[in-house]
């Protein structure tokens, strides 16, 4: 955490999205002090969610964990909590039912989030994660869910890695903009072959086939003025020196996104 | 090929979908005689396609290969050639352009297919293949392309593995039925974790989270009366005894699809 914060501050990066694991390891209060003292903002906290358990105990545990995530976001001073909805419970084949449980969880959590000044940001994940990670697979689905709630309470995350393949995404980005729903904008490139488990194979900016600049222009045209987060889940990248990866991310952003 | 044909005939399976590789290895004419003598029909030939090369030489090679596939289909006595559209050429980020080249190729090939009594069956593949295998990712996209041509010339393939995650699929199946576009119906289940390269990880019927029976009922409600093909690309399954796998596929079909 200190290396990340120092690196961002030194490079002139004004804001950083944080993940709960490292935040908890370093301590939420300590992280908040560290980030603040470096003049850095926290753009979002990633992630809450995993709402799709069908049994009461699983459901209660998920809600408790999300209340904790909301508190952590508030401690960090970010107004955006990214939500990954969760996959299908074992043996369950009812995607529509699982998606409805996501809506139920949002209804439960929005008052608590509002009281903490936190907006819930529903992230559609690529359809290859629909079974085991996120039953919300398209921007249209995420907006269908988000629009059941006030825009200031529930937004959506636009992540190029998850949405690039969808030929309806231009229209859905315009819809998201018109209704003020874009809560976060995340960037990664699509590279193949995908690794086993398909979790840690995202590409550095410019390494793959996503028209990243097109996405930036579209979210800006849709009225989004918030930060762009470079989020590259990639075991190869993680094994490298953090300062080098940060420098490359900045170069990649300037060259392929701006 | 003889083992497959004998196994299907013995089990009372009336039709089988064949792949070009094994057909070519055994010989198209010899395969046709073998299948015919066993009283077996060929439900489809898989696959033509890979239409997305942008350079003239790559494009000409693809068209020539597809004409050969059409001839092979005619030799085998099947009226259905499954098409996998192809991915993005290296360095290309223009998905819409690649999809337009698919339409161009269909326009080129339909007269030749018609002359051979073969219907082109465009298969939408799961979005995880959009970069390297198939830029047509949803049933809606496949229908948008197919509907530029007469229904008897260009249809679509409904494959549960590729379409199960899509919350718009019920409406698109109805659309496909109303316009007489369902040319083939293929079955595999979705199991995780996905293997590296995500090609050979399809699940046996009932092993995963796809509501296979729902799909069968929907394609039947849409008016489809053709064969159902069990198509499980899975290296683990392929390493096993063919007769056992066939027997399991039949049991799985009776239990989870019928």
Short mmCIF file of C-alpha atoms in Angstrom, two decimals:
data_model
loop_
_atom_site.label_atom_id
_atom_site.label_comp_id
_atom_site.label_asym_id
_atom_site.label_seq_id
_atom_site.Cartn_x
_atom_site.Cartn_y
_atom_site.Cartn_z
CA UNK A 1 0.00 0.00 0.00
CA UNK A 2 2.73 2.55 0.82
CA UNK A 3 4.52 1.69 -2.45
CA UNK A 4 1.31 2.14 -4.44
CA UNK A 5 0.42 5.42 -2.80
CA UNK A 6 3.94 6.84 -3.10
CA UNK A 7 4.12 5.72 -6.74
CA UNK A 8 0.80 7.34 -7.64
CA UNK A 9 1.67 10.57 -5.84
CA UNK A 10 5.08 10.75 -7.50
CA UNK A 11 3.63 10.07 -10.95
CA UNK A 12 0.93 12.70 -10.55
CA UNK A 13 -1.91 10.18 -10.59
CA UNK A 14 -4.68 12.02 -8.71
CA UNK A 15 -6.83 9.08 -7.61
CA UNK A 16 -6.60 5.36 -7.09
CA UNK A 17 -9.14 2.54 -6.90
CA UNK A 18 -8.47 0.17 -4.01
CA UNK A 19 -9.37 -3.44 -3.36
CA UNK A 20 -10.69 -4.59 -0.03
CA UNK A 21 -8.09 -7.29 0.58
CA UNK A 22 -5.05 -4.97 0.63
CA UNK A 23 -7.08 -2.28 2.44
CA UNK A 24 -7.97 -4.71 5.21
CA UNK A 25 -4.43 -6.04 5.40
CA UNK A 26 -3.06 -2.53 5.89
CA UNK A 27 -6.08 -1.37 7.89
CA UNK A 28 -8.85 0.84 6.54
CA UNK A 29 -8.08 3.77 8.89
CA UNK A 30 -4.35 3.53 8.23
CA UNK A 31 -4.96 3.36 4.48
CA UNK A 32 -7.23 6.40 4.65
CA UNK A 33 -4.52 8.39 6.52
CA UNK A 34 -1.81 7.24 4.11
CA UNK A 35 -3.80 8.16 1.01
CA UNK A 36 -4.91 11.50 2.44
CA UNK A 37 -1.44 12.50 3.49
CA UNK A 38 -0.22 11.86 -0.06
CA UNK A 39 -2.91 14.12 -1.48
CA UNK A 40 -4.47 11.16 -3.28
CA UNK A 41 -8.19 10.49 -3.64
CA UNK A 42 -9.73 7.02 -3.55
CA UNK A 43 -11.79 6.71 -6.73
CA UNK A 44 -13.58 3.52 -5.69
CA UNK A 45 -13.49 0.54 -3.40
CA UNK A 46 -13.64 -2.87 -5.04
CA UNK A 47 -15.63 -4.87 -4.16
CA UNK A 48 -18.88 -5.74 -2.49
CA UNK A 49 -21.54 -7.96 -3.95
CA UNK A 50 -21.84 -11.76 -4.19
CA UNK A 51 -25.54 -11.44 -3.49
CA UNK A 52 -26.89 -14.58 -5.10
CA UNK A 53 -26.96 -17.08 -2.24
CA UNK A 54 -30.46 -18.54 -2.04
CA UNK A 55 -30.31 -19.72 1.59
CA UNK A 56 -31.07 -17.28 4.44
CA UNK A 57 -27.71 -17.77 6.16
CA UNK A 58 -25.73 -17.15 2.97
CA UNK A 59 -27.88 -14.15 2.23
CA UNK A 60 -27.45 -12.66 5.71
CA UNK A 61 -23.68 -13.17 5.54
CA UNK A 62 -23.52 -11.40 2.17
CA UNK A 63 -25.51 -8.43 3.45
CA UNK A 64 -23.32 -8.15 6.56
CA UNK A 65 -20.19 -8.26 4.44
CA UNK A 66 -21.56 -5.56 2.18
CA UNK A 67 -22.41 -3.32 5.12
CA UNK A 68 -18.79 -3.70 6.20
CA UNK A 69 -17.68 -2.79 2.67
CA UNK A 70 -19.87 0.31 2.77
CA UNK A 71 -18.25 1.32 6.07
CA UNK A 72 -14.78 0.76 4.61
CA UNK A 73 -15.63 2.89 1.58
CA UNK A 74 -16.81 5.68 3.87
CA UNK A 75 -13.64 5.40 5.95
CA UNK A 76 -11.54 5.68 2.78
CA UNK A 77 -13.50 8.72 1.69
CA UNK A 78 -14.73 7.25 -1.57
CA UNK A 79 -18.32 7.56 -2.70
CA UNK A 80 -18.20 4.50 -4.95
CA UNK A 81 -18.46 0.86 -3.89
CA UNK A 82 -18.07 -1.51 -6.85
CA UNK A 83 -20.38 -4.54 -6.71
CA UNK A 84 -19.77 -7.88 -8.41
CA UNK A 85 -23.13 -9.59 -8.21
CA UNK A 86 -22.11 -13.22 -7.67
CA UNK A 87 -22.73 -16.35 -9.71
CA UNK A 88 -25.23 -19.18 -9.57
CA UNK A 89 -25.36 -21.19 -6.33
CA UNK A 90 -24.26 -24.82 -6.76
CA UNK A 91 -26.91 -26.85 -8.55
CA UNK A 92 -28.95 -23.76 -9.45
CA UNK A 93 -29.91 -23.19 -13.09
CA UNK A 94 -32.18 -20.18 -12.59
CA UNK A 95 -30.29 -17.13 -13.83
CA UNK A 96 -33.36 -14.89 -13.75
CA UNK A 97 -33.98 -15.83 -10.11
CA UNK A 98 -30.38 -15.09 -9.18
CA UNK A 99 -30.60 -11.69 -10.88
CA UNK A 100 -33.74 -10.95 -8.88
CA UNK A 101 -31.85 -11.69 -5.66
CA UNK A 102 -29.31 -9.06 -6.72
CA UNK A 103 -32.14 -6.53 -6.93
CA UNK A 104 -33.38 -7.61 -3.49
CA UNK A 105 -29.92 -7.07 -2.01
CA UNK A 106 -29.64 -3.61 -3.58
CA UNK A 107 -33.00 -2.71 -2.01
CA UNK A 108 -31.69 -3.85 1.38
CA UNK A 109 -28.39 -2.03 1.11
CA UNK A 110 -29.21 1.33 -0.47
CA UNK A 111 -30.42 3.01 2.76
CA UNK A 112 -27.25 1.94 4.59
CA UNK A 113 -25.08 3.09 1.69
CA UNK A 114 -26.95 6.41 1.53
CA UNK A 115 -26.39 6.99 5.23
CA UNK A 116 -22.65 6.54 4.61
CA UNK A 117 -22.53 8.72 1.49
CA UNK A 118 -21.70 5.74 -0.68
CA UNK A 119 -23.15 4.99 -4.11
CA UNK A 120 -23.49 1.34 -5.09
CA UNK A 121 -21.88 0.68 -8.49
CA UNK A 122 -23.14 -2.47 -10.15
CA UNK A 123 -20.56 -3.94 -12.51
CA UNK A 124 -21.59 -6.13 -15.43
CA UNK A 125 -18.93 -8.80 -15.89
CA UNK A 126 -18.13 -10.61 -19.13
CA UNK A 127 -20.59 -13.47 -19.83
CA UNK A 128 -17.80 -16.00 -19.27
CA UNK A 129 -18.22 -15.25 -15.53
CA UNK A 130 -22.01 -15.70 -15.45
CA UNK A 131 -21.88 -19.09 -13.73
CA UNK A 132 -19.34 -18.54 -11.00
CA UNK A 133 -18.86 -14.83 -10.44
CA UNK A 134 -21.48 -12.48 -11.82
CA UNK A 135 -24.96 -13.15 -13.19
CA UNK A 136 -25.12 -9.57 -14.49
CA UNK A 137 -23.43 -9.87 -17.88
CA UNK A 138 -24.31 -6.83 -19.95
CA UNK A 139 -24.57 -3.08 -19.46
CA UNK A 140 -28.25 -3.34 -20.38
CA UNK A 141 -28.86 -5.82 -17.54
CA UNK A 142 -26.93 -3.67 -15.06
CA UNK A 143 -28.96 -0.62 -16.06
CA UNK A 144 -32.23 -2.58 -15.84
CA UNK A 145 -31.32 -3.34 -12.23
CA UNK A 146 -29.87 0.05 -11.35
CA UNK A 147 -32.85 1.95 -12.75
CA UNK A 148 -35.11 0.44 -10.10
CA UNK A 149 -33.33 2.80 -7.67
CA UNK A 150 -32.53 6.51 -7.67
CA UNK A 151 -29.50 7.37 -9.83
CA UNK A 152 -27.61 8.90 -6.90
CA UNK A 153 -27.93 5.61 -4.99
CA UNK A 154 -27.15 2.95 -7.64
CA UNK A 155 -24.92 3.40 -10.66
CA UNK A 156 -23.06 1.08 -13.00
CA UNK A 157 -19.41 0.38 -13.78
CA UNK A 158 -18.24 0.57 -17.37
CA UNK A 159 -15.26 -1.77 -17.79
CA UNK A 160 -13.87 -2.18 -21.29
CA UNK A 161 -12.72 -5.75 -20.60
CA UNK A 162 -16.24 -6.91 -19.86
CA UNK A 163 -18.17 -4.93 -22.46
CA UNK A 164 -15.99 -4.60 -25.55
CA UNK A 165 -17.60 -7.49 -27.51
CA UNK A 166 -21.20 -6.21 -27.19
CA UNK A 167 -22.61 -4.57 -30.31
CA UNK A 168 -25.35 -2.90 -28.25
CA UNK A 169 -22.90 -1.15 -25.92
CA UNK A 170 -22.89 2.23 -27.70
CA UNK A 171 -26.62 2.57 -27.18
CA UNK A 172 -26.37 1.38 -23.58
CA UNK A 173 -23.57 3.85 -22.81
CA UNK A 174 -25.79 6.64 -24.11
CA UNK A 175 -28.64 5.32 -21.96
CA UNK A 176 -26.34 5.18 -18.92
CA UNK A 177 -25.24 8.74 -19.57
CA UNK A 178 -28.73 10.09 -20.13
CA UNK A 179 -29.86 8.66 -16.82
CA UNK A 180 -26.68 9.69 -14.94
CA UNK A 181 -25.73 6.12 -14.08
CA UNK A 182 -22.02 5.85 -14.88
CA UNK A 183 -20.37 5.57 -11.47
CA UNK A 184 -16.95 4.29 -12.58
CA UNK A 185 -14.95 3.72 -15.75
CA UNK A 186 -12.36 0.94 -15.80
CA UNK A 187 -9.84 -0.04 -18.43
CA UNK A 188 -8.16 -3.28 -19.44
CA UNK A 189 -7.41 -4.83 -22.79
CA UNK A 190 -8.51 -8.23 -24.13
CA UNK A 191 -5.69 -10.64 -24.94
CA UNK A 192 -5.77 -14.33 -25.86
CA UNK A 193 -5.33 -17.14 -25.07
CA UNK A 194 -7.29 -16.82 -21.86
CA UNK A 195 -5.67 -18.49 -18.85
CA UNK A 196 -7.23 -21.39 -16.94
CA UNK A 197 -10.06 -20.03 -14.82
CA UNK A 198 -10.15 -16.89 -17.02
CA UNK A 199 -9.65 -14.57 -14.06
CA UNK A 200 -6.11 -13.26 -14.32
CA UNK A 201 -5.61 -12.81 -18.06
CA UNK A 202 -6.43 -9.16 -18.65
CA UNK A 203 -4.16 -7.30 -21.02
CA UNK A 204 -2.17 -4.10 -20.47
CA UNK A 205 -3.60 -1.12 -22.35
CA UNK A 206 -2.83 -1.40 -26.03
CA UNK A 207 -1.78 -5.04 -25.90
CA UNK A 208 -5.12 -6.39 -27.10
CA UNK A 209 -8.02 -5.81 -29.42
CA UNK A 210 -10.23 -3.40 -27.47
CA UNK A 211 -10.77 0.05 -28.96
CA UNK A 212 -10.06 1.76 -25.63
CA UNK A 213 -10.12 5.28 -27.01
CA UNK A 214 -13.58 4.68 -28.46
CA UNK A 215 -14.79 3.74 -24.98
CA UNK A 216 -13.28 6.84 -23.36
CA UNK A 217 -14.85 9.06 -25.98
CA UNK A 218 -18.21 7.36 -25.50
CA UNK A 219 -18.29 7.65 -21.72
CA UNK A 220 -17.24 11.29 -22.01
CA UNK A 221 -19.92 11.91 -24.64
CA UNK A 222 -22.33 10.30 -22.16
CA UNK A 223 -21.38 13.00 -19.65
CA UNK A 224 -19.01 11.04 -17.41
CA UNK A 225 -16.35 13.30 -15.89
CA UNK A 226 -14.96 11.01 -13.19
CA UNK A 227 -11.66 9.13 -13.02
CA UNK A 228 -10.58 6.37 -15.38
CA UNK A 229 -9.22 3.37 -13.49
CA UNK A 230 -6.65 1.09 -15.10
CA UNK A 231 -7.52 -2.32 -13.67
CA UNK A 232 -5.43 -5.17 -15.04
CA UNK A 233 -6.03 -8.44 -13.24
CA UNK A 234 -3.08 -10.39 -14.57
CA UNK A 235 -0.82 -12.75 -12.65
CA UNK A 236 2.11 -11.95 -14.93
CA UNK A 237 1.73 -8.22 -14.27
CA UNK A 238 1.36 -8.78 -10.55
CA UNK A 239 4.63 -10.69 -10.41
CA UNK A 240 6.52 -7.70 -11.78
CA UNK A 241 7.90 -4.61 -10.07
CA UNK A 242 5.03 -2.34 -9.07
CA UNK A 243 6.71 0.92 -10.09
CA UNK A 244 7.41 -0.44 -13.58
CA UNK A 245 3.84 -1.63 -14.02
CA UNK A 246 2.53 1.74 -12.85
CA UNK A 247 4.80 3.59 -15.29
CA UNK A 248 3.63 1.33 -18.13
CA UNK A 249 -0.01 1.81 -17.19
CA UNK A 250 0.45 5.58 -17.40
CA UNK A 251 2.24 5.34 -20.75
CA UNK A 252 -0.43 2.95 -22.04
CA UNK A 253 -3.16 5.29 -20.89
CA UNK A 254 -1.60 8.29 -22.63
CA UNK A 255 -0.95 6.38 -25.82
CA UNK A 256 -4.06 4.22 -26.21
CA UNK A 257 -6.79 5.96 -24.23
CA UNK A 258 -6.21 9.72 -24.33
CA UNK B 1 -15.48 -42.89 -38.11
CA UNK B 2 -16.51 -46.55 -38.36
CA UNK B 3 -16.70 -46.76 -34.56
CA UNK B 4 -18.87 -43.63 -34.39
CA UNK B 5 -21.21 -44.76 -37.14
CA UNK B 6 -21.56 -48.28 -35.75
CA UNK B 7 -22.16 -46.91 -32.26
CA UNK B 8 -24.87 -44.51 -33.41
CA UNK B 9 -26.59 -47.18 -35.51
CA UNK B 10 -26.50 -49.68 -32.66
CA UNK B 11 -27.86 -47.14 -30.16
CA UNK B 12 -30.68 -46.09 -32.44
CA UNK B 13 -29.37 -42.57 -32.92
CA UNK B 14 -30.87 -41.55 -36.27
CA UNK B 15 -28.49 -38.75 -37.29
CA UNK B 16 -25.02 -37.48 -36.53
CA UNK B 17 -23.25 -34.15 -36.99
CA UNK B 18 -19.77 -34.55 -38.45
CA UNK B 19 -16.66 -32.40 -38.36
CA UNK B 20 -14.59 -31.76 -41.43
CA UNK B 21 -11.28 -32.99 -40.02
CA UNK B 22 -12.38 -36.59 -39.41
CA UNK B 23 -14.46 -36.56 -42.61
CA UNK B 24 -11.43 -35.56 -44.65
CA UNK B 25 -9.21 -38.05 -42.88
CA UNK B 26 -11.61 -40.88 -43.72
CA UNK B 27 -12.57 -39.38 -47.08
CA UNK B 28 -15.83 -37.57 -47.79
CA UNK B 29 -17.08 -40.18 -50.29
CA UNK B 30 -16.12 -43.08 -48.04
CA UNK B 31 -17.78 -41.39 -45.07
CA UNK B 32 -20.94 -40.83 -47.11
CA UNK B 33 -21.07 -44.54 -48.09
CA UNK B 34 -20.37 -45.65 -44.52
CA UNK B 35 -23.06 -43.46 -43.02
CA UNK B 36 -25.60 -44.35 -45.69
CA UNK B 37 -25.02 -48.06 -45.37
CA UNK B 38 -25.69 -47.80 -41.63
CA UNK B 39 -29.00 -46.04 -42.26
CA UNK B 40 -27.71 -42.93 -40.54
CA UNK B 41 -28.34 -39.35 -41.66
CA UNK B 42 -25.77 -36.56 -41.40
CA UNK B 43 -27.48 -33.74 -39.50
CA UNK B 44 -24.82 -31.13 -40.23
CA UNK B 45 -21.23 -30.60 -41.26
CA UNK B 46 -19.08 -28.51 -38.95
CA UNK B 47 -17.57 -26.20 -39.97
CA UNK B 48 -17.01 -23.54 -42.58
CA UNK B 49 -16.53 -19.88 -41.85
CA UNK B 50 -13.47 -17.91 -40.67
CA UNK B 51 -14.48 -15.10 -42.97
CA UNK B 52 -12.89 -12.13 -41.27
CA UNK B 53 -9.52 -11.81 -43.01
CA UNK B 54 -9.18 -8.26 -44.28
CA UNK B 55 -6.54 -8.94 -46.95
CA UNK B 56 -7.58 -10.16 -50.42
CA UNK B 57 -5.46 -13.33 -50.29
CA UNK B 58 -6.83 -14.36 -46.89
CA UNK B 59 -10.32 -13.60 -48.06
CA UNK B 60 -9.95 -15.63 -51.27
CA UNK B 61 -8.51 -18.56 -49.34
CA UNK B 62 -11.46 -18.49 -46.92
CA UNK B 63 -13.99 -18.45 -49.74
CA UNK B 64 -12.25 -21.34 -51.50
CA UNK B 65 -12.19 -23.36 -48.30
CA UNK B 66 -15.88 -22.69 -47.76
CA UNK B 67 -16.74 -23.79 -51.29
CA UNK B 68 -14.91 -27.03 -50.52
CA UNK B 69 -16.91 -27.36 -47.30
CA UNK B 70 -20.15 -26.85 -49.24
CA UNK B 71 -19.10 -29.63 -51.64
CA UNK B 72 -18.27 -31.93 -48.71
CA UNK B 73 -21.66 -31.23 -47.14
CA UNK B 74 -23.37 -32.10 -50.42
CA UNK B 75 -21.33 -35.29 -50.71
CA UNK B 76 -22.36 -36.28 -47.18
CA UNK B 77 -25.99 -35.60 -48.01
CA UNK B 78 -26.50 -32.97 -45.33
CA UNK B 79 -28.28 -29.72 -46.03
CA UNK B 80 -26.63 -27.84 -43.16
CA UNK B 81 -23.13 -26.35 -43.11
CA UNK B 82 -22.30 -24.79 -39.73
CA UNK B 83 -20.31 -21.56 -39.99
CA UNK B 84 -18.03 -20.14 -37.30
CA UNK B 85 -17.44 -16.59 -38.44
CA UNK B 86 -13.82 -16.03 -37.40
CA UNK B 87 -12.23 -13.56 -35.01
CA UNK B 88 -10.45 -10.24 -35.40
CA UNK B 89 -7.36 -10.22 -37.63
CA UNK B 90 -4.14 -9.46 -35.72
CA UNK B 91 -3.93 -5.79 -34.77
CA UNK B 92 -7.54 -5.13 -35.79
CA UNK B 93 -9.92 -3.50 -33.30
CA UNK B 94 -12.89 -3.00 -35.60
CA UNK B 95 -15.51 -5.57 -34.60
CA UNK B 96 -18.25 -3.95 -36.67
CA UNK B 97 -16.03 -4.08 -39.76
CA UNK B 98 -15.23 -7.73 -39.19
CA UNK B 99 -18.93 -8.52 -38.83
CA UNK B 100 -19.59 -6.75 -42.13
CA UNK B 101 -17.01 -8.98 -43.81
CA UNK B 102 -18.99 -11.97 -42.57
CA UNK B 103 -22.05 -10.59 -44.37
CA UNK B 104 -19.97 -10.06 -47.53
CA UNK B 105 -18.80 -13.67 -47.42
CA UNK B 106 -22.35 -14.95 -46.98
CA UNK B 107 -23.39 -12.94 -50.04
CA UNK B 108 -20.56 -14.54 -52.02
CA UNK B 109 -21.29 -18.09 -50.89
CA UNK B 110 -25.08 -18.38 -50.87
CA UNK B 111 -25.43 -19.00 -54.63
CA UNK B 112 -22.82 -21.78 -54.50
CA UNK B 113 -24.46 -23.28 -51.41
CA UNK B 114 -27.89 -23.08 -53.05
CA UNK B 115 -26.60 -24.87 -56.13
CA UNK B 116 -25.44 -27.70 -53.85
CA UNK B 117 -28.64 -27.85 -51.79
CA UNK B 118 -26.81 -26.63 -48.69
CA UNK B 119 -28.08 -24.08 -46.19
CA UNK B 120 -25.49 -21.93 -44.44
CA UNK B 121 -25.97 -22.02 -40.66
CA UNK B 122 -24.37 -19.10 -38.87
CA UNK B 123 -23.42 -19.98 -35.31
CA UNK B 124 -23.14 -17.30 -32.64
CA UNK B 125 -20.30 -18.28 -30.29
CA UNK B 126 -19.96 -17.24 -26.66
CA UNK B 127 -18.53 -13.69 -26.31
CA UNK B 128 -15.33 -15.14 -24.82
CA UNK B 129 -14.45 -16.20 -28.41
CA UNK B 130 -15.10 -12.78 -30.00
CA UNK B 131 -11.42 -11.92 -30.42
CA UNK B 132 -9.97 -15.13 -31.80
CA UNK B 133 -12.76 -17.32 -33.13
CA UNK B 134 -16.11 -15.70 -33.81
CA UNK B 135 -17.12 -12.04 -33.96
CA UNK B 136 -20.78 -13.08 -33.97
CA UNK B 137 -21.53 -13.39 -30.26
CA UNK B 138 -25.30 -13.36 -29.77
CA UNK B 139 -28.34 -14.90 -31.39
CA UNK B 140 -29.57 -11.37 -32.15
CA UNK B 141 -26.38 -10.62 -34.12
CA UNK B 142 -26.58 -13.90 -36.00
CA UNK B 143 -30.19 -13.20 -36.92
CA UNK B 144 -29.35 -9.64 -37.98
CA UNK B 145 -26.85 -11.13 -40.43
CA UNK B 146 -28.96 -14.09 -41.54
CA UNK B 147 -32.03 -11.97 -42.22
CA UNK B 148 -30.22 -10.16 -45.00
CA UNK B 149 -30.66 -13.40 -46.97
CA UNK B 150 -33.60 -15.70 -47.71
CA UNK B 151 -34.43 -18.02 -44.82
CA UNK B 152 -33.89 -21.16 -46.90
CA UNK B 153 -30.35 -20.02 -47.71
CA UNK B 154 -29.03 -18.75 -44.36
CA UNK B 155 -30.11 -19.97 -40.94
CA UNK B 156 -28.62 -19.87 -37.44
CA UNK B 157 -27.34 -22.46 -34.99
CA UNK B 158 -28.75 -22.49 -31.47
CA UNK B 159 -26.08 -23.89 -29.13
CA UNK B 160 -26.88 -23.90 -25.42
CA UNK B 161 -23.21 -23.52 -24.46
CA UNK B 162 -22.89 -20.24 -26.29
CA UNK B 163 -26.27 -18.68 -25.50
CA UNK B 164 -27.29 -19.78 -22.00
CA UNK B 165 -26.14 -16.60 -20.21
CA UNK B 166 -28.10 -14.17 -22.43
CA UNK B 167 -31.28 -12.75 -20.88
CA UNK B 168 -32.58 -11.75 -24.32
CA UNK B 169 -32.36 -15.27 -25.73
CA UNK B 170 -36.01 -16.22 -25.20
CA UNK B 171 -37.14 -13.34 -27.39
CA UNK B 172 -34.47 -14.10 -29.98
CA UNK B 173 -35.43 -17.78 -30.13
CA UNK B 174 -39.02 -16.72 -30.81
CA UNK B 175 -37.76 -14.34 -33.51
CA UNK B 176 -35.65 -17.12 -35.04
CA UNK B 177 -38.66 -19.42 -35.06
CA UNK B 178 -41.05 -16.86 -36.50
CA UNK B 179 -38.69 -16.24 -39.39
CA UNK B 180 -37.85 -19.93 -39.89
CA UNK B 181 -34.16 -19.46 -39.17
CA UNK B 182 -33.22 -22.27 -36.78
CA UNK B 183 -31.02 -24.55 -38.87
CA UNK B 184 -29.46 -26.59 -36.06
CA UNK B 185 -29.79 -27.14 -32.32
CA UNK B 186 -26.70 -28.13 -30.34
CA UNK B 187 -26.32 -29.08 -26.71
CA UNK B 188 -23.51 -28.84 -24.18
CA UNK B 189 -23.45 -27.81 -20.54
CA UNK B 190 -21.45 -25.02 -18.89
CA UNK B 191 -18.95 -26.14 -16.26
CA UNK B 192 -16.23 -24.22 -14.44
CA UNK B 193 -13.36 -23.59 -14.10
CA UNK B 194 -12.78 -23.00 -17.80
CA UNK B 195 -9.57 -24.53 -19.15
CA UNK B 196 -6.71 -22.51 -20.62
CA UNK B 197 -7.74 -21.28 -24.06
CA UNK B 198 -11.41 -21.94 -23.13
CA UNK B 199 -11.95 -24.24 -26.10
CA UNK B 200 -12.18 -27.75 -24.72
CA UNK B 201 -14.06 -27.28 -21.46
CA UNK B 202 -17.67 -27.97 -22.38
CA UNK B 203 -19.65 -30.03 -19.92
CA UNK B 204 -21.57 -33.28 -20.44
CA UNK B 205 -25.35 -32.81 -20.34
CA UNK B 206 -26.50 -32.28 -16.78
CA UNK B 207 -23.03 -31.62 -15.37
CA UNK B 208 -23.36 -27.85 -15.43
CA UNK B 209 -25.70 -24.93 -14.90
CA UNK B 210 -27.53 -24.67 -18.22
CA UNK B 211 -31.28 -25.27 -18.21
CA UNK B 212 -31.08 -27.59 -21.22
CA UNK B 213 -34.71 -28.65 -21.10
CA UNK B 214 -35.80 -25.02 -21.20
CA UNK B 215 -33.81 -24.59 -24.41
CA UNK B 216 -35.31 -27.70 -26.02
CA UNK B 217 -38.82 -26.55 -25.14
CA UNK B 218 -38.10 -23.09 -26.52
CA UNK B 219 -36.69 -24.25 -29.85
CA UNK B 220 -39.64 -26.63 -30.22
CA UNK B 221 -42.08 -23.85 -29.35
CA UNK B 222 -40.30 -21.81 -32.02
CA UNK B 223 -41.22 -24.52 -34.53
CA UNK B 224 -37.91 -26.36 -34.83
CA UNK B 225 -38.42 -30.04 -35.61
CA UNK B 226 -34.89 -31.03 -36.64
CA UNK B 227 -32.28 -33.08 -34.79
CA UNK B 228 -30.65 -32.12 -31.51
CA UNK B 229 -26.87 -32.54 -31.65
CA UNK B 230 -24.91 -33.27 -28.48
CA UNK B 231 -21.62 -31.46 -29.09
CA UNK B 232 -19.20 -31.62 -26.19
CA UNK B 233 -15.78 -30.21 -27.02
CA UNK B 234 -13.86 -31.51 -24.03
CA UNK B 235 -10.38 -32.97 -23.98
CA UNK B 236 -11.25 -35.16 -21.00
CA UNK B 237 -14.25 -36.64 -22.80
CA UNK B 238 -12.23 -37.15 -25.98
CA UNK B 239 -9.62 -39.16 -24.11
CA UNK B 240 -12.25 -41.67 -22.99
CA UNK B 241 -13.72 -44.70 -24.74
CA UNK B 242 -16.03 -43.51 -27.51
CA UNK B 243 -18.77 -46.06 -26.86
CA UNK B 244 -18.97 -45.06 -23.20
CA UNK B 245 -19.14 -41.38 -24.04
CA UNK B 246 -21.88 -42.05 -26.57
CA UNK B 247 -23.90 -44.08 -24.06
CA UNK B 248 -23.54 -41.29 -21.50
CA UNK B 249 -24.57 -38.66 -24.02
CA UNK B 250 -27.74 -40.62 -24.74
CA UNK B 251 -28.50 -41.06 -21.03
CA UNK B 252 -27.78 -37.37 -20.41
CA UNK B 253 -30.06 -36.38 -23.26
CA UNK B 254 -32.93 -38.51 -21.97
CA UNK B 255 -32.52 -37.31 -18.41
CA UNK B 256 -31.72 -33.62 -18.82
CA UNK B 257 -33.12 -32.60 -22.20
CA UNK B 258 -36.20 -34.70 -22.97
#
